[in-house]
Structure formats: structure tokens, C-alpha cells
Tab-separated table of C-alpha atoms and ligand atoms in Angstrom:
chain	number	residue	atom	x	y	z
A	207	UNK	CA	-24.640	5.505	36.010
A	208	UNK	CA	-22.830	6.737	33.536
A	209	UNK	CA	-24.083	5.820	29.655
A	210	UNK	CA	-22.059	3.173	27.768
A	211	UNK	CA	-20.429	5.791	24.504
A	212	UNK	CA	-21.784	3.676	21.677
A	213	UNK	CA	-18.964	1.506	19.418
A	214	UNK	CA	-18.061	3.786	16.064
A	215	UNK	CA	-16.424	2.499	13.002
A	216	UNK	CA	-15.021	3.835	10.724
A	217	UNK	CA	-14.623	4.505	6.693
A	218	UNK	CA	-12.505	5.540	3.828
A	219	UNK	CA	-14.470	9.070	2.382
A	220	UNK	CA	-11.926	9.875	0.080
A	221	UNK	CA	-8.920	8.664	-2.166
A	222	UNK	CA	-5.867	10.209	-4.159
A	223	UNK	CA	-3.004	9.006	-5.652
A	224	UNK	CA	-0.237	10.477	-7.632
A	225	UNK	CA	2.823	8.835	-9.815
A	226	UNK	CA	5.692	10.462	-11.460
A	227	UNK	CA	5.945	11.589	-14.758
A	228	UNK	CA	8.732	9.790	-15.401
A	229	UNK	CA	8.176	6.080	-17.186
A	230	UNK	CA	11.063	3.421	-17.151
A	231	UNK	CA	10.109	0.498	-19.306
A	232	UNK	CA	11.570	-3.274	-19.517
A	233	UNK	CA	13.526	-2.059	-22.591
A	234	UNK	CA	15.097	0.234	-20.638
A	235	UNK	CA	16.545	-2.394	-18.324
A	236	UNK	CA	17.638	-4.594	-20.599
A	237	UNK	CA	20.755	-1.549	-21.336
A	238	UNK	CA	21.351	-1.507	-17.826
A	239	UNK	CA	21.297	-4.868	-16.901
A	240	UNK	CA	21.615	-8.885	-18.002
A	241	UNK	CA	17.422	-8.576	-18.471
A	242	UNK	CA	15.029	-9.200	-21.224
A	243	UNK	CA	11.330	-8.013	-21.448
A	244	UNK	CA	10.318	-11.291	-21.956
A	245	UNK	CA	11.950	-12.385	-18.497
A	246	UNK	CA	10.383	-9.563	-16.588
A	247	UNK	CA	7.013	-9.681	-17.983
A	248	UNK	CA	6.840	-13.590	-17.837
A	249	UNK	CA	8.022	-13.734	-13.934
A	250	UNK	CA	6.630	-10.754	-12.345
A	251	UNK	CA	3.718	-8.988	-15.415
A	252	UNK	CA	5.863	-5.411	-14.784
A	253	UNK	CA	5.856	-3.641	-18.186
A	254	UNK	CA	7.165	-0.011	-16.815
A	255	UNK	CA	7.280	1.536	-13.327
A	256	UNK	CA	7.385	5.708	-12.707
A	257	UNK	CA	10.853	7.166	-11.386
A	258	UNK	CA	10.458	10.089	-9.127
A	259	UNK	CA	12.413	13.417	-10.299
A	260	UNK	CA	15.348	14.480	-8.494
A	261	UNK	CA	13.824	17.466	-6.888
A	262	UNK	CA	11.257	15.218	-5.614
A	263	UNK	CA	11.164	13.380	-2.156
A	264	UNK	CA	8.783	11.087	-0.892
A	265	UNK	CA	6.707	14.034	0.768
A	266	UNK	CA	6.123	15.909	-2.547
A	267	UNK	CA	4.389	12.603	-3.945
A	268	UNK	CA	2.455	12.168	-0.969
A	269	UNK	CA	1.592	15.649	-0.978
A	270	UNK	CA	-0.428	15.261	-4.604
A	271	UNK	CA	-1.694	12.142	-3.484
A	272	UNK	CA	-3.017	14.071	-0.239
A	273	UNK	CA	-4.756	16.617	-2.221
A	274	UNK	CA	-6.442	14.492	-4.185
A	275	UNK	CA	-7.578	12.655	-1.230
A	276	UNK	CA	-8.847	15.285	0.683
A	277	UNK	CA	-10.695	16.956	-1.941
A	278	UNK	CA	-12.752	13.508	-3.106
A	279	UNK	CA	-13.536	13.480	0.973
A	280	UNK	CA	-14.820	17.226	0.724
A	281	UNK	CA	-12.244	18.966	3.759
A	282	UNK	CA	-9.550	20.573	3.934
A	283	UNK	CA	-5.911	20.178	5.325
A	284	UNK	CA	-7.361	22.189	8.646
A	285	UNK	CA	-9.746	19.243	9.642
A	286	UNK	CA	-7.200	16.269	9.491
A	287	UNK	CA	-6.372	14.972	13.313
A	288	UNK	CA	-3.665	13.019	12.092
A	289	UNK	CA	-1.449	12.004	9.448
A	290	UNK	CA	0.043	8.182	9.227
A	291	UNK	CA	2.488	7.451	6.491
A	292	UNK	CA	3.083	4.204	5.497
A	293	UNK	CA	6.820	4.410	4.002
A	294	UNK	CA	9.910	2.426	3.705
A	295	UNK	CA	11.914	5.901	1.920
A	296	UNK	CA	11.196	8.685	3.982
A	297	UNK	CA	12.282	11.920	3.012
A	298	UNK	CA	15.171	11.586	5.975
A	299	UNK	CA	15.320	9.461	9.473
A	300	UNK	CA	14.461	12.594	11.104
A	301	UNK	CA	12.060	14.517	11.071
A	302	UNK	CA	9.471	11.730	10.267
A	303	UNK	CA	8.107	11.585	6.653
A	304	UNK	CA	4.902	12.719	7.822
A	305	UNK	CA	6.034	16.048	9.660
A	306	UNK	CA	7.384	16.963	6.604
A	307	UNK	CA	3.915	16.139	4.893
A	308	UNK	CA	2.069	18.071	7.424
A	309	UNK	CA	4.141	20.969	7.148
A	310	UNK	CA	3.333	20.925	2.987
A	311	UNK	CA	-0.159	19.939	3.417
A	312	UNK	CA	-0.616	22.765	6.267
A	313	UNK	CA	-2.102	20.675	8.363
A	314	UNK	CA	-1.486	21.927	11.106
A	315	UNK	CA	-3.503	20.686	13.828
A	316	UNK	CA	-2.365	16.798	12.586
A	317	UNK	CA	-0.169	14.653	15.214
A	318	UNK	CA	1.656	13.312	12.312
A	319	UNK	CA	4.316	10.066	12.530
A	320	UNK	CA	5.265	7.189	10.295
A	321	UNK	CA	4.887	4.058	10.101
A	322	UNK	CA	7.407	0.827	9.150
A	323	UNK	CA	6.101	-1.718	7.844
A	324	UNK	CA	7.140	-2.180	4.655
A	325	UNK	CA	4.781	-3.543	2.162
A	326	UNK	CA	2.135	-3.816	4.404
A	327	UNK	CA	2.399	-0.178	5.745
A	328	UNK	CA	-1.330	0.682	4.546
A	329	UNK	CA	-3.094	-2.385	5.875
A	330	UNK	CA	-1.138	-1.260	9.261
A	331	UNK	CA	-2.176	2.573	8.742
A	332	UNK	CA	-5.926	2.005	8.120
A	333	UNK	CA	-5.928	-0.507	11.282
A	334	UNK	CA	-4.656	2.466	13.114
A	335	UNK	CA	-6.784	4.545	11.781
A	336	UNK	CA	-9.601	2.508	12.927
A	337	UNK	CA	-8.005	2.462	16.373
A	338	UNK	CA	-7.722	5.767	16.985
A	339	UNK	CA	-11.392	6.905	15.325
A	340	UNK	CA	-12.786	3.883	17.414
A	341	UNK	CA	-11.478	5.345	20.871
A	342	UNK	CA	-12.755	9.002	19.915
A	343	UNK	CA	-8.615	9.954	19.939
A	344	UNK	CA	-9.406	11.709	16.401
A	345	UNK	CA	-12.019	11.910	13.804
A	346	UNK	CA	-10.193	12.127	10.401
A	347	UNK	CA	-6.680	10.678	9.218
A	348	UNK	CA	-5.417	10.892	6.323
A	349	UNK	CA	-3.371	7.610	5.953
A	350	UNK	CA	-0.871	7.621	3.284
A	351	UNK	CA	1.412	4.960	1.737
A	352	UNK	CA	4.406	6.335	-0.355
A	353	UNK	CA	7.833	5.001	-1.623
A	354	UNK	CA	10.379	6.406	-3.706
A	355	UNK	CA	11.804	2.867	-4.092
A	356	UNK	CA	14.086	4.237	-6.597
A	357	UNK	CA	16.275	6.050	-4.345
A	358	UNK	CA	17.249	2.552	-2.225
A	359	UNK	CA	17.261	0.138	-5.798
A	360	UNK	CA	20.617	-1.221	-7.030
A	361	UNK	CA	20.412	-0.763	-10.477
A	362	UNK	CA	23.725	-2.933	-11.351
A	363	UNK	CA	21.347	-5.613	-9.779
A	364	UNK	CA	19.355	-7.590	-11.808
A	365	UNK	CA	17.620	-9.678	-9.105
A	366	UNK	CA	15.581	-6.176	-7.250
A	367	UNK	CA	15.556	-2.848	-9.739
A	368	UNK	CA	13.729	-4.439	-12.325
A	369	UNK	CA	10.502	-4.962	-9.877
A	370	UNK	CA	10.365	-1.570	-8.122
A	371	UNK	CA	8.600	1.427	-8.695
A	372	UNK	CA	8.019	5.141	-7.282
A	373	UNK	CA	4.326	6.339	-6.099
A	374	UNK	CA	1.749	7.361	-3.295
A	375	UNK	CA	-1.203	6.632	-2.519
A	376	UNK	CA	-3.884	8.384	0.135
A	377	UNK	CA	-6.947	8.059	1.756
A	378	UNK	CA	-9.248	9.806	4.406
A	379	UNK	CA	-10.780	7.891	7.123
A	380	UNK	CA	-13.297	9.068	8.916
A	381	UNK	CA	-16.210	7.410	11.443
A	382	UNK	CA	-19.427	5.566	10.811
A	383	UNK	CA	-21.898	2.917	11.835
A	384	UNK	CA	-19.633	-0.061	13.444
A	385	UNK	CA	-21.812	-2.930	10.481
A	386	UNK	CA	-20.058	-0.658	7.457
A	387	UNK	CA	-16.629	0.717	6.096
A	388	UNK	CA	-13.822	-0.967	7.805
A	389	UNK	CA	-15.508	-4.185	9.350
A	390	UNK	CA	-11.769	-5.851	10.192
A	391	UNK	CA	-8.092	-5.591	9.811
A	392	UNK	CA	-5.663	-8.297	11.104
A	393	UNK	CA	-1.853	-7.433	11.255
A	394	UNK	CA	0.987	-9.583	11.491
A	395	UNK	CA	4.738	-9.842	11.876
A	396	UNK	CA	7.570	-12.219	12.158
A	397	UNK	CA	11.142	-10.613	12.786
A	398	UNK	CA	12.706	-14.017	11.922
A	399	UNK	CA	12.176	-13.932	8.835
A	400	UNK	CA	13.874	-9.848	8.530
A	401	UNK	CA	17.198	-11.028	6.642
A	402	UNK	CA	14.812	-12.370	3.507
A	403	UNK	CA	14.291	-8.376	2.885
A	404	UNK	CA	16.650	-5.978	4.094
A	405	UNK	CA	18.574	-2.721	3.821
A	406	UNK	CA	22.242	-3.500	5.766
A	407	UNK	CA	23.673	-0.195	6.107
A	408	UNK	CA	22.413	3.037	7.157
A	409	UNK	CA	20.633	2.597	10.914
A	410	UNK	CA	22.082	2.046	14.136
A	411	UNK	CA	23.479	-1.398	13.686
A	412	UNK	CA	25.662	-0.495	10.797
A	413	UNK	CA	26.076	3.049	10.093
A	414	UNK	CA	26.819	4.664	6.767
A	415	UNK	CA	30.674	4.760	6.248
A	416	UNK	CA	32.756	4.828	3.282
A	417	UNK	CA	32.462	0.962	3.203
A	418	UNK	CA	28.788	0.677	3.276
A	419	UNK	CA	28.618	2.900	0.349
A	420	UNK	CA	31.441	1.041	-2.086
A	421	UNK	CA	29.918	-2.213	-0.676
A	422	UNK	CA	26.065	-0.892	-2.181
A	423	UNK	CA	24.425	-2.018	0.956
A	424	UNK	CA	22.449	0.977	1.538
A	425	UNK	CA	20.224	-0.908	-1.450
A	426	UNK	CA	17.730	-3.601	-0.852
A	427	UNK	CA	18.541	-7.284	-1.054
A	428	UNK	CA	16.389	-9.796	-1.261
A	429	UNK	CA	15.801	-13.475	-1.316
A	430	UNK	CA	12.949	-13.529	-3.946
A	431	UNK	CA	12.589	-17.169	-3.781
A	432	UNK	CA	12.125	-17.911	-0.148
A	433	UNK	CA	9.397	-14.487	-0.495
A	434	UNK	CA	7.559	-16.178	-2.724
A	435	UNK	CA	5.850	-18.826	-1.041
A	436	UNK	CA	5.484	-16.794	2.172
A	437	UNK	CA	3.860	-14.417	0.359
A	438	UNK	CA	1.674	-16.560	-1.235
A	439	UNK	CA	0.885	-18.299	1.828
A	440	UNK	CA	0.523	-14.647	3.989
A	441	UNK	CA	-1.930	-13.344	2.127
A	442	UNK	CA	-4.292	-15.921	2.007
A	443	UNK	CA	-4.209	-16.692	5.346
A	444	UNK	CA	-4.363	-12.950	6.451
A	445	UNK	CA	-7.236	-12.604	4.036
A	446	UNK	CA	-9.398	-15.542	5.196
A	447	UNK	CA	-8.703	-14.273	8.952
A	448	UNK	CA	-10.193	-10.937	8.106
A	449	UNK	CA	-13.006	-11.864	6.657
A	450	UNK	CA	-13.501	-14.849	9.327
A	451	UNK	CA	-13.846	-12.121	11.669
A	452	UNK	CA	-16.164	-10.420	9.993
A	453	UNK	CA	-18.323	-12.963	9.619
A	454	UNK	CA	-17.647	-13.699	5.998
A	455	UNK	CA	-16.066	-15.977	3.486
A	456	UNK	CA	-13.947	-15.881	0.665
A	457	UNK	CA	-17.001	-16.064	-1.587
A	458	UNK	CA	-18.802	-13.188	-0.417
A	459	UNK	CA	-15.590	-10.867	-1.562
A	460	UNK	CA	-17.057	-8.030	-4.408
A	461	UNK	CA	-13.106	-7.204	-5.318
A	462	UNK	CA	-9.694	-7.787	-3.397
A	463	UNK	CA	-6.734	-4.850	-3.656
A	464	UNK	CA	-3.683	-6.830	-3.538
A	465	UNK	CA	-0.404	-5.821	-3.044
A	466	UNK	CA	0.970	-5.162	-6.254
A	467	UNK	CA	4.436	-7.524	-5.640
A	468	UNK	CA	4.227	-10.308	-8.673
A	469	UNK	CA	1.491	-11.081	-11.271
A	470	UNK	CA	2.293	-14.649	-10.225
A	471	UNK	CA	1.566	-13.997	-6.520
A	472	UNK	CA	-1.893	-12.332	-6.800
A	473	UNK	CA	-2.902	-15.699	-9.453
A	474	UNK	CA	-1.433	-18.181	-7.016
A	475	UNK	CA	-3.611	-16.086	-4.126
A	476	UNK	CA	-6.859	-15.484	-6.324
A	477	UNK	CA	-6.631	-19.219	-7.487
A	478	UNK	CA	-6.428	-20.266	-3.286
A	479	UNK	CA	-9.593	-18.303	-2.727
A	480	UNK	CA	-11.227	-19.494	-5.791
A	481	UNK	CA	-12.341	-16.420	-6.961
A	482	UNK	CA	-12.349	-14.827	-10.444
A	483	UNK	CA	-10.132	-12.827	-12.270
A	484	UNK	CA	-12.538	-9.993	-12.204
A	485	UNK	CA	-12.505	-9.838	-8.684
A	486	UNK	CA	-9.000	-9.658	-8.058
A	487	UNK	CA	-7.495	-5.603	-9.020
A	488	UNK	CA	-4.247	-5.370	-11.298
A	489	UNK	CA	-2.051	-2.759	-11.928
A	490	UNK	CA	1.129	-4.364	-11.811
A	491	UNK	CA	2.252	-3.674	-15.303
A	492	UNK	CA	2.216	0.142	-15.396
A	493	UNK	CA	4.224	0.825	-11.503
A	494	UNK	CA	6.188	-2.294	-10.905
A	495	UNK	CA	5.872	-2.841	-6.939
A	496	UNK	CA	5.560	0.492	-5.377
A	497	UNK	CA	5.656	-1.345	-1.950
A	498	UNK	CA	3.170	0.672	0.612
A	499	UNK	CA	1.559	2.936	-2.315
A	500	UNK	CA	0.520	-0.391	-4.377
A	501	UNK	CA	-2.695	-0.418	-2.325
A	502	UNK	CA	-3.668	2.628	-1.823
A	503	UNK	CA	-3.049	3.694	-5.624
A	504	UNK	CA	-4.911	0.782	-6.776
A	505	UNK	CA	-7.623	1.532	-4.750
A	506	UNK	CA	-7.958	5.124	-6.053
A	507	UNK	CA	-8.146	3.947	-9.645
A	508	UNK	CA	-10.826	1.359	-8.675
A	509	UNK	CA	-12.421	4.415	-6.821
A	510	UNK	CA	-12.248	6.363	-10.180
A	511	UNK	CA	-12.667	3.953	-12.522
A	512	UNK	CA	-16.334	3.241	-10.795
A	513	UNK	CA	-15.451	-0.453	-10.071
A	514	UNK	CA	-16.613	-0.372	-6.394
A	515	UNK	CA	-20.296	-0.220	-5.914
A	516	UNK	CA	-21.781	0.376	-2.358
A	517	UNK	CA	-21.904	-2.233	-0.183
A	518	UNK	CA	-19.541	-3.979	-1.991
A	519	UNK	CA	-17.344	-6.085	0.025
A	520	UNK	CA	-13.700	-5.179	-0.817
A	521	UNK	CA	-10.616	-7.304	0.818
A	522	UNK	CA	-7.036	-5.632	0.986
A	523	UNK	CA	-4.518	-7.727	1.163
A	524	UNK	CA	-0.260	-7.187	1.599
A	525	UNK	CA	2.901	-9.154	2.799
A	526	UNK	CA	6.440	-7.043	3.111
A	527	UNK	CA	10.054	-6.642	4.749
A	528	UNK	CA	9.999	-7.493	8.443
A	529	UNK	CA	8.520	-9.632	7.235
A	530	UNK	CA	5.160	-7.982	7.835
A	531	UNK	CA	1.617	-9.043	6.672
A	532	UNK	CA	-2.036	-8.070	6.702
A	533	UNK	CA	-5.659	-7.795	5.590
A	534	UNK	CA	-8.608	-5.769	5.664
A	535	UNK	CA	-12.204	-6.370	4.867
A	536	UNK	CA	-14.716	-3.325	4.050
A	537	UNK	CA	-17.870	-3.291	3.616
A	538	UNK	CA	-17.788	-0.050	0.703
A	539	UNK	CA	-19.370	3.355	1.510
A	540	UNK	CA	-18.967	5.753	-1.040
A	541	UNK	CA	-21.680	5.679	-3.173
A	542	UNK	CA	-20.054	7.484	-5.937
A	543	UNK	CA	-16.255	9.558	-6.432
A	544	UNK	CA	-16.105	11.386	-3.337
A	545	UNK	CA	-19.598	11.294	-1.939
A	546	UNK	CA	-20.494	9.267	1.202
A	547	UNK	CA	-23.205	6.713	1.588
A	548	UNK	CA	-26.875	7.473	2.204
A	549	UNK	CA	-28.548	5.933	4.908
A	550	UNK	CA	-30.624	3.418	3.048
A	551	UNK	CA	-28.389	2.218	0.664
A	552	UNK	CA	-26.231	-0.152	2.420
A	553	UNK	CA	-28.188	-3.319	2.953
A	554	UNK	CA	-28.091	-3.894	6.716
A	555	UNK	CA	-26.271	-0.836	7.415
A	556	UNK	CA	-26.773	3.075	8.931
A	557	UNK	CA	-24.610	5.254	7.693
A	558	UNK	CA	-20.970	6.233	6.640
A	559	UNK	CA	-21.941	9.615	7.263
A	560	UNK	CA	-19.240	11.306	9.540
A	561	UNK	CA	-20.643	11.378	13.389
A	562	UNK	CA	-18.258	13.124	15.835
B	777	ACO	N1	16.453	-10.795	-15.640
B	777	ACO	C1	16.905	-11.998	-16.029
B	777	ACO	N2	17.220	-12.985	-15.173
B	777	ACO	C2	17.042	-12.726	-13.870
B	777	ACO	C3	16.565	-11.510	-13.384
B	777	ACO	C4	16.272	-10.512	-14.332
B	777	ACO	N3	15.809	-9.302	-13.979
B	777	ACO	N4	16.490	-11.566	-12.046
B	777	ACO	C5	16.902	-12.784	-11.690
B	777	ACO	N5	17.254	-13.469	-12.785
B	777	ACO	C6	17.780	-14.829	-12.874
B	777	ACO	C7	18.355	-15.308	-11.570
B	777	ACO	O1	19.670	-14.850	-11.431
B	777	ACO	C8	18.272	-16.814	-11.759
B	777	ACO	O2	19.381	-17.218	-12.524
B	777	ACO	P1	20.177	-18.556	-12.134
B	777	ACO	O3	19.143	-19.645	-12.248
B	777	ACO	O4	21.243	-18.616	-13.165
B	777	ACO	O5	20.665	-18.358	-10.746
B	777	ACO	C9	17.035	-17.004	-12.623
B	777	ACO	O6	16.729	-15.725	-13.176
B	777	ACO	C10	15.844	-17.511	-11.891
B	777	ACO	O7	15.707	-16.774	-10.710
B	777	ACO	P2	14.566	-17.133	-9.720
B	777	ACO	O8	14.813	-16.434	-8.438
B	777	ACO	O9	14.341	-18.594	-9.728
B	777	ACO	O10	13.329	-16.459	-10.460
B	777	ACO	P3	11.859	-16.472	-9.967
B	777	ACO	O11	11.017	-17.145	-10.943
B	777	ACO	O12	11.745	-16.901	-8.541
B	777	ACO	O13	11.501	-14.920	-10.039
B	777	ACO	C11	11.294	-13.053	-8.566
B	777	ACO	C12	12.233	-14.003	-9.295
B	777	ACO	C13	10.514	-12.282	-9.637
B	777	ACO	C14	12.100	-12.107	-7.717
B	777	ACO	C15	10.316	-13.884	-7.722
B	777	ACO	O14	11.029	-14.799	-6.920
B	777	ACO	C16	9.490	-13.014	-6.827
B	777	ACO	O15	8.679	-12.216	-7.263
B	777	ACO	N6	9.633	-13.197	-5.497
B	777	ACO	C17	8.938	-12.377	-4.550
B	777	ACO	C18	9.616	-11.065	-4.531
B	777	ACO	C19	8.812	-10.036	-3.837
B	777	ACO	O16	7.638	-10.184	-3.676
B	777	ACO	N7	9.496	-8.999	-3.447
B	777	ACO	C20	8.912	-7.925	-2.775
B	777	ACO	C21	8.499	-8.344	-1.413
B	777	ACO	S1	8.203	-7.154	-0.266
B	777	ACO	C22	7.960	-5.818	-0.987
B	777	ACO	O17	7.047	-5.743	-1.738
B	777	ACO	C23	8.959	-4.679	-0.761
């Protein structure tokens, strides 16, 4: 009889992010629009957010944050299997965002494809991840979350550009022991709620015309209000359902990476899951929502910054257009920047040492 192939899981070895050099504050709003300082900071806790240069296209931030990523995980651009990108702005429909990545990266032996799911396209790309590691289809992507948010913003409207923000975000998964790294992921989607968020012109439905251009509805709009409590609401439950599954509570989280959306919405979630403010990872005020880079940047400065400890239990967390939603729980295996768990170190656990 044939032997059973034993269950891997599978674990985040390395992180990168990068963030354009260009800074545009609240006081540079209030020229532009009907704003104040006071009323951004107050309703959403955005101070500034990063505008990417014109020569520069989703791909060229996700390239930095790549780098970064794969040289924190120790390989090169010749041992990724595949590339996700998590992206809402990609370069162009066609080819995908993350073609265009591999081709920059020189990756070349990476299937490479993209990913929409707005807000929540990194909690989607590291449940992939662990898909595709756990059925032995590849042994190291390189999921990546990236918006140039800038290049879809209205800035005559008051109501979206003062929130959003260009970045990208990286990191390398790889396999381990099934009791560490990425112990559960739970993804969710409800198309009726798709007009709360949404882009009119530019796909299939309503092509880009003369029209769709004077009318500005190649821009987002959205119905921040009726987001609010969803969101809220989404990433709680999401939360709880991840860790549910893996056997845990809300108390036994070390430190939750939110999606950086609204100040307000991570309190209202943190105060839900009684936990304090320590636990819950802000970054809100320096990029504004960077949509599916908020994550995955935040996590790289926690990485950096030496605020997760191994075997900490860290909880991801994001709602988005779609509308989308999703959580993942880890158990953490890096013991410091870049370097992968020992054995003995991880109470209860073997290894996040790569096994093929
Ligand atoms: N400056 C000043 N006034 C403003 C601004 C602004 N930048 N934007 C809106 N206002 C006005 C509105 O026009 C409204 O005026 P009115 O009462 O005369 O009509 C007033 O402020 C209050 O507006 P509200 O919508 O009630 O403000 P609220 O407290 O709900 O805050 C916000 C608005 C920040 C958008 C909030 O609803 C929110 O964060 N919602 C969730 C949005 C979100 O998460 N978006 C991203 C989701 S998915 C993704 O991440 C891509």
C-alpha cells in the first residue's frame, strides 16, 4: 500500500516592503479640497500617505518590496515557484501585474497571476499560498500586495482621496510542520454588497469612452458609511473564525495586523475582541489605506521593528471591495529578521525549517 504523504504547512520566512518617496500630508488636501486636518485625523487617524512617481507602476513598487523579501528569506528570484499579487491597480489588464513582476524580479521559473480581491487581496494570497505548498504544487511564493491607489483616486473628491495611499508589501512562504506558521485562513465574499465600493468604467460592462472619462468614473466611489459597520462587523467575525479553527480564542492573540482602512475601525474591532492597544499594529497615520499592501507593509515593520517574538500568535485581519473579507492566524516562526525557527523553540512545535 502506498504511504499516506504526511500533511505540510506552511510559513512566512521572509518580509519586504517598500513606499514612495513622495509624502502628501492633510495640509496638502486641505488646497485641493473642502478638508481640514482636523477632519481627517479625527475620522480616519491619516496624517500623510506616499504618492508613487510617475515613472513608477505598481510592478516597480512591488519589485523593492520583493527584494527585500527575498533577501530576509535567504533565496533568490531563481527559487520562487510562484508569484501571487494581491492588487486592485495593476500595471495594465493585460499582461497580469505579476508577469510583469516576474519578468523584473527574473524569476523565471514562477507561474505568476493576480489576484482581485481588493482589500483583502493578502489574506486571499497567503491562503493560496498555503494551498498550493500544502498539495506539494510549489514550495516557495512570494505573495505580494501592492496598490498605486493614487492612479484610480478622484482628487476633486473629498469623500475617497483623502484616505488612500500608494505602497507594497511582500512576503515568502515557504513549508513547515502543519502545528506552526500559518495554522488557518478563512476567506469570504459577498457580491451583493459590490456597488458599496466600485470602479464604473473601464471593464467589460462599461468600457472606457470619452464619457466615462468627463464623467470621472474610472475613480473609486464609495459609500463610506454603509462600509463602516460591515467592516467592523467582518473583521471580527472573520477573526474569531480563524482562530476558532485553530483551536484558539481571542485572548490567546500575541498581536493582530489589521487592515489599515480607519483608526476608528481597528478601535471598534480591538475593543470587540477585548484586547489591548498594544496588541493591535498601527500605521495608519504615515500611508493612509494602501488597500492590499496595508498588511503586508505593516507586517514587515513589525518584522523589523522586533515586535513579533516566536511562537507568538499573530491574527491578520482585512475587509475590501467585492465586498471581500478575511483572516489568518499564525503561530510566528522567525526567530529573528530573516532567520527561521529552530526546532526547539516553538513550544509544541517542529520546525519552520523549509522541507521539500
Ligand atoms: N473633509 C471634510 N468633510 C468630509 C470629508 C473630508 N475629507 N469627507 C466627507 N466629508 C463630509 C461628508 O460630506 C459629510 O458631510 P454632510 O454631513 O454635509 O453630508 C460629513 O463629512 C460626514 O460624513 P460621514 O460619511 O458621516 O463621515 P464618517 O464619520 O462616516 O467618515 C469615512 C467618513 C472616513 C469615509 C468613514 O465612513 C469610513 O472610514 N468608512 C469606511 C471607509 C473604508 O473603509 N473604505 C475603504 C474600504 S475598502 C478598502 O480599503 C479599499
Amino acid at each position: 500500500m502506498k504511504r499516506q504523504r504526511e500533511i505540510r504547512g506552511s510559513t512566512i520566512v521572509g518580509t519586504g516592503m517598500y513606499v514612495p518617496e513622495r509624502v502628501l500630508t492633510n495640509l496638502d488636501f486641505e488646497k485641493m479640497v473642502d478638508t481640514s486636518d482636523e477632519w481627517i485625523l479625527e475620522r480616519t487617524g491619516i496624517r500623510e500617505r506616499r504618492i508613487a512617481a510617475p515613472h513608477q507602476a505598481s510592478s516597480d513598487l512591488a519589485l523593492h518590496a520583493s527584494e527585500r523579501a527575498l533577501a530576509m528569506a535567504g533565496i533568490t528570484a531563481d527559487d520562487v515557484d510562484q508569484i501571487v499579487i494581491a492588487t486592485t491597480t495593476p500595471d495594465r489588464f493585460l499582461p497580469s501585474c505579476a508577469c510583469t513582476l516576474q519578468q523584473k524580479l527574473g524569476a523565471s521559473r514562477a507561474a505568476a497571476y493576480d489576484v482581485f480581491a481588493a482589500c483583502t487581496g493578502f489574506v486571499y494570497g497567503l491562503g493560496i499560498a498555503r494551498g498550493v505548498i500544502g498539495a506539494r504544487i510549489a514550495d516557495t511564493v512570494l505573495v505580494v500586495g501592492v496598490e498605486t491607489l493614487s492612479r484610480i483616486v478622484d482628487y476633486t473628491d473629498r469623500n475617497t482621496c483623502v484616505l488612500f495611499g500608494d505602497g507594497a508589501g511582500a512576503a515568502v512562504v515557504r513549508p513547515c510542520d502543519p502545528d506552526v506558521g500559518v495554522l488557518s485562513v478563512s476567506m469570504h465574499s459577498d457580491g451583493a454588497l459590490g456597488e458599496v465600493l466600485v470602479i464604473p468604467a473601464g471593464g467589460s460592462a462599461r468600457p472606457a469612452s470619452v464619457e466615462t472619462v468627463q464623467a470621472r468614473e474610472h475613480a473609486i466611489q464609495m459609500q463610506g458609511k454603509k462600509l463602516f459597520p460591515f467592516a467592523v462587523r467582518s473583521m471580527e467575525d472573520s477573526l474569531r473564525e480563524s482562530l476558532a479553527e485553530a483551536g484558539l480564542g481571542a485572548s490567546d492573540l500575541d498581536l493582530v495586523v489589521p487592515h489599515q482602512a480607519n483608526l476608528r475601525i481597528i478601535d471598534a474591532v480591538r475593543e470587540r475582541l477585548d484586547l489591548p492597544q498594544e496588541k493591535m499594529l498601527i500605521n495608519i497615520e504615515r500611508y493612509g489605506n494602501t488597500s492590499s499592501a496595508s498588511i503586508p507593509i505593516l507586517l514587515d515593520e513589525a518584522v523589523n521593528a522586533g515586535r513579533l517574538k516566536l511562537g507568538d500568535i499573530v491574527g491578520l485581519s482585512a475587509f475590501g471591495g467585492g465586498a471581500t473579507w478575511g483572516s489568518c492566524v499564525m503561530r510566528w516562526t522567525m526567530a529573528r529578521k530573516g532567520a527561521p525557527a529552530s526546532t526547539a523553540s516553538v513550544s509544541g512545535a517542529a520546525a519552520a525549517v523549509p522541507q521539500s
